[in-house]
């Protein structure tokens, strides 16, 4: 542990907790006093750090997710284009107004199935 004290009209003391070297997961309780009065202990949890942008694993997972989304978008677009050029669809529906409704409905259905 380390203490950091500031001087001036409103002096403050900051208690800095440093976990033991090599600790990956740790539960600890810090007891301290201000003057001679003991204060309520502070519970501390040390957990592994979340991946950051400099972590090499985050790019692999991001690339896989983006690639799957790209392939899915291409398949959905080609499937809907096939439907919109289908002769019975063109003969029964006005393609300008109906295409947006069909796309919206298919997106809603795919989200309902996925989630």
Short mmCIF file of C-alpha atoms in Angstrom, two decimals:
data_model
loop_
_atom_site.label_atom_id
_atom_site.label_comp_id
_atom_site.label_asym_id
_atom_site.label_seq_id
_atom_site.Cartn_x
_atom_site.Cartn_y
_atom_site.Cartn_z
CA UNK A 1 0.00 0.00 0.00
CA UNK A 2 1.06 3.54 -0.58
CA UNK A 3 -0.11 6.90 0.73
CA UNK A 4 -0.39 10.05 -1.30
CA UNK A 5 -0.92 13.30 0.60
CA UNK A 6 -1.76 16.72 -0.84
CA UNK A 7 -0.95 20.01 0.86
CA UNK A 8 -2.91 23.22 0.76
CA UNK A 9 -6.16 24.60 2.17
CA UNK A 10 -7.95 21.23 1.78
CA UNK A 11 -5.37 18.51 2.42
CA UNK A 12 -6.31 15.03 1.22
CA UNK A 13 -4.79 11.65 1.85
CA UNK A 14 -5.18 8.95 -0.80
CA UNK A 15 -4.61 5.30 0.00
CA UNK A 16 -3.29 3.37 -3.02
CA UNK A 17 -3.71 -0.41 -2.92
CA UNK A 18 -1.11 -2.47 -4.78
CA UNK A 19 -1.94 -6.19 -5.06
CA UNK A 20 0.81 -8.75 -4.53
CA UNK A 21 2.93 -9.46 -7.58
CA UNK A 22 1.46 -12.17 -9.79
CA UNK A 23 -2.01 -12.06 -8.20
CA UNK A 24 -4.68 -12.75 -10.83
CA UNK A 25 -7.76 -13.01 -8.61
CA UNK A 26 -7.82 -11.73 -5.09
CA UNK A 27 -10.34 -10.79 -2.43
CA UNK A 28 -9.00 -8.56 0.31
CA UNK A 29 -10.19 -6.26 3.08
CA UNK A 30 -8.29 -3.08 3.95
CA UNK A 31 -8.59 -1.63 7.45
CA UNK A 32 -7.33 1.87 8.15
CA UNK A 33 -7.50 4.71 10.69
CA UNK A 34 -7.88 8.44 10.35
CA UNK A 35 -6.12 9.87 13.36
CA UNK A 36 -6.92 7.38 16.11
CA UNK A 37 -10.45 6.57 14.85
CA UNK A 38 -10.76 3.26 13.00
CA UNK A 39 -12.77 3.49 9.78
CA UNK A 40 -15.05 0.97 8.08
CA UNK A 41 -12.94 -1.66 6.25
CA UNK A 42 -12.95 -1.48 2.45
CA UNK A 43 -13.42 -4.69 0.48
CA UNK A 44 -11.19 -5.01 -2.58
CA UNK A 45 -11.54 -7.40 -5.52
CA UNK A 46 -8.73 -7.89 -8.00
CA UNK A 47 -9.81 -9.49 -11.28
CA UNK A 48 -8.05 -10.12 -14.60
CA UNK A 49 -8.09 -7.07 -16.84
CA UNK A 50 -10.61 -6.93 -19.67
CA UNK A 51 -9.13 -7.14 -23.18
CA UNK A 52 -8.12 -3.80 -24.61
CA UNK A 53 -7.37 -2.66 -28.14
CA UNK A 54 -3.72 -3.60 -27.74
CA UNK A 55 -4.67 -7.20 -26.89
CA UNK A 56 -3.93 -9.57 -29.82
CA UNK A 57 -7.00 -11.77 -29.12
CA UNK A 58 -9.54 -9.00 -29.64
CA UNK A 59 -8.72 -8.65 -33.34
CA UNK A 60 -9.23 -12.36 -34.02
CA UNK A 61 -12.69 -12.38 -32.43
CA UNK A 62 -13.68 -9.11 -34.11
CA UNK A 63 -12.58 -10.34 -37.53
CA UNK A 64 -14.55 -13.57 -37.15
CA UNK A 65 -17.70 -11.70 -36.10
CA UNK A 66 -17.42 -9.17 -38.94
CA UNK A 67 -16.77 -11.91 -41.48
CA UNK A 68 -19.84 -13.87 -40.38
CA UNK A 69 -21.98 -10.70 -40.52
CA UNK A 70 -20.68 -9.90 -44.01
CA UNK A 71 -21.48 -13.39 -45.31
CA UNK A 72 -24.92 -13.26 -43.71
CA UNK A 73 -25.63 -9.83 -45.29
CA UNK A 74 -24.59 -11.09 -48.74
CA UNK A 75 -26.82 -14.17 -48.44
CA UNK A 76 -29.84 -12.17 -47.27
CA UNK A 77 -29.36 -9.56 -50.00
CA UNK A 78 -29.09 -12.20 -52.73
CA UNK A 79 -32.11 -14.07 -51.39
CA UNK A 80 -34.27 -10.94 -51.31
CA UNK A 81 -33.06 -9.85 -54.76
CA UNK A 82 -34.09 -13.25 -56.10
CA UNK A 83 -37.54 -12.82 -54.56
CA UNK A 84 -37.94 -9.26 -55.86
CA UNK A 85 -37.11 -10.33 -59.44
CA UNK A 86 -39.38 -13.37 -59.33
CA UNK A 87 -42.08 -13.07 -62.00
CA UNK A 88 -45.09 -14.00 -59.76
CA UNK A 89 -43.94 -11.46 -57.17
CA UNK A 90 -43.67 -8.77 -59.84
CA UNK A 91 -47.09 -9.59 -61.29
CA UNK A 92 -48.97 -9.54 -57.96
CA UNK A 93 -47.23 -6.74 -56.06
CA UNK A 94 -46.18 -3.19 -56.78
CA UNK A 95 -42.44 -3.60 -56.28
CA UNK A 96 -41.76 0.00 -55.21
CA UNK A 97 -43.99 -0.04 -52.16
CA UNK A 98 -43.85 -3.73 -51.27
CA UNK A 99 -40.07 -4.28 -51.27
CA UNK A 100 -39.50 -2.18 -48.16
CA UNK A 101 -42.29 -3.96 -46.28
CA UNK A 102 -40.96 -7.39 -47.24
CA UNK A 103 -37.42 -6.45 -46.16
CA UNK A 104 -38.67 -5.02 -42.86
CA UNK A 105 -40.76 -8.13 -42.18
CA UNK A 106 -37.91 -10.52 -43.02
CA UNK A 107 -35.52 -8.57 -40.76
CA UNK A 108 -38.03 -8.65 -37.93
CA UNK A 109 -38.56 -12.40 -38.37
CA UNK A 110 -34.82 -13.12 -38.46
CA UNK A 111 -34.26 -11.11 -35.26
CA UNK A 112 -37.15 -12.87 -33.55
CA UNK A 113 -35.67 -16.27 -34.44
CA UNK A 114 -32.15 -15.25 -33.39
CA UNK A 115 -33.01 -13.67 -30.09
#
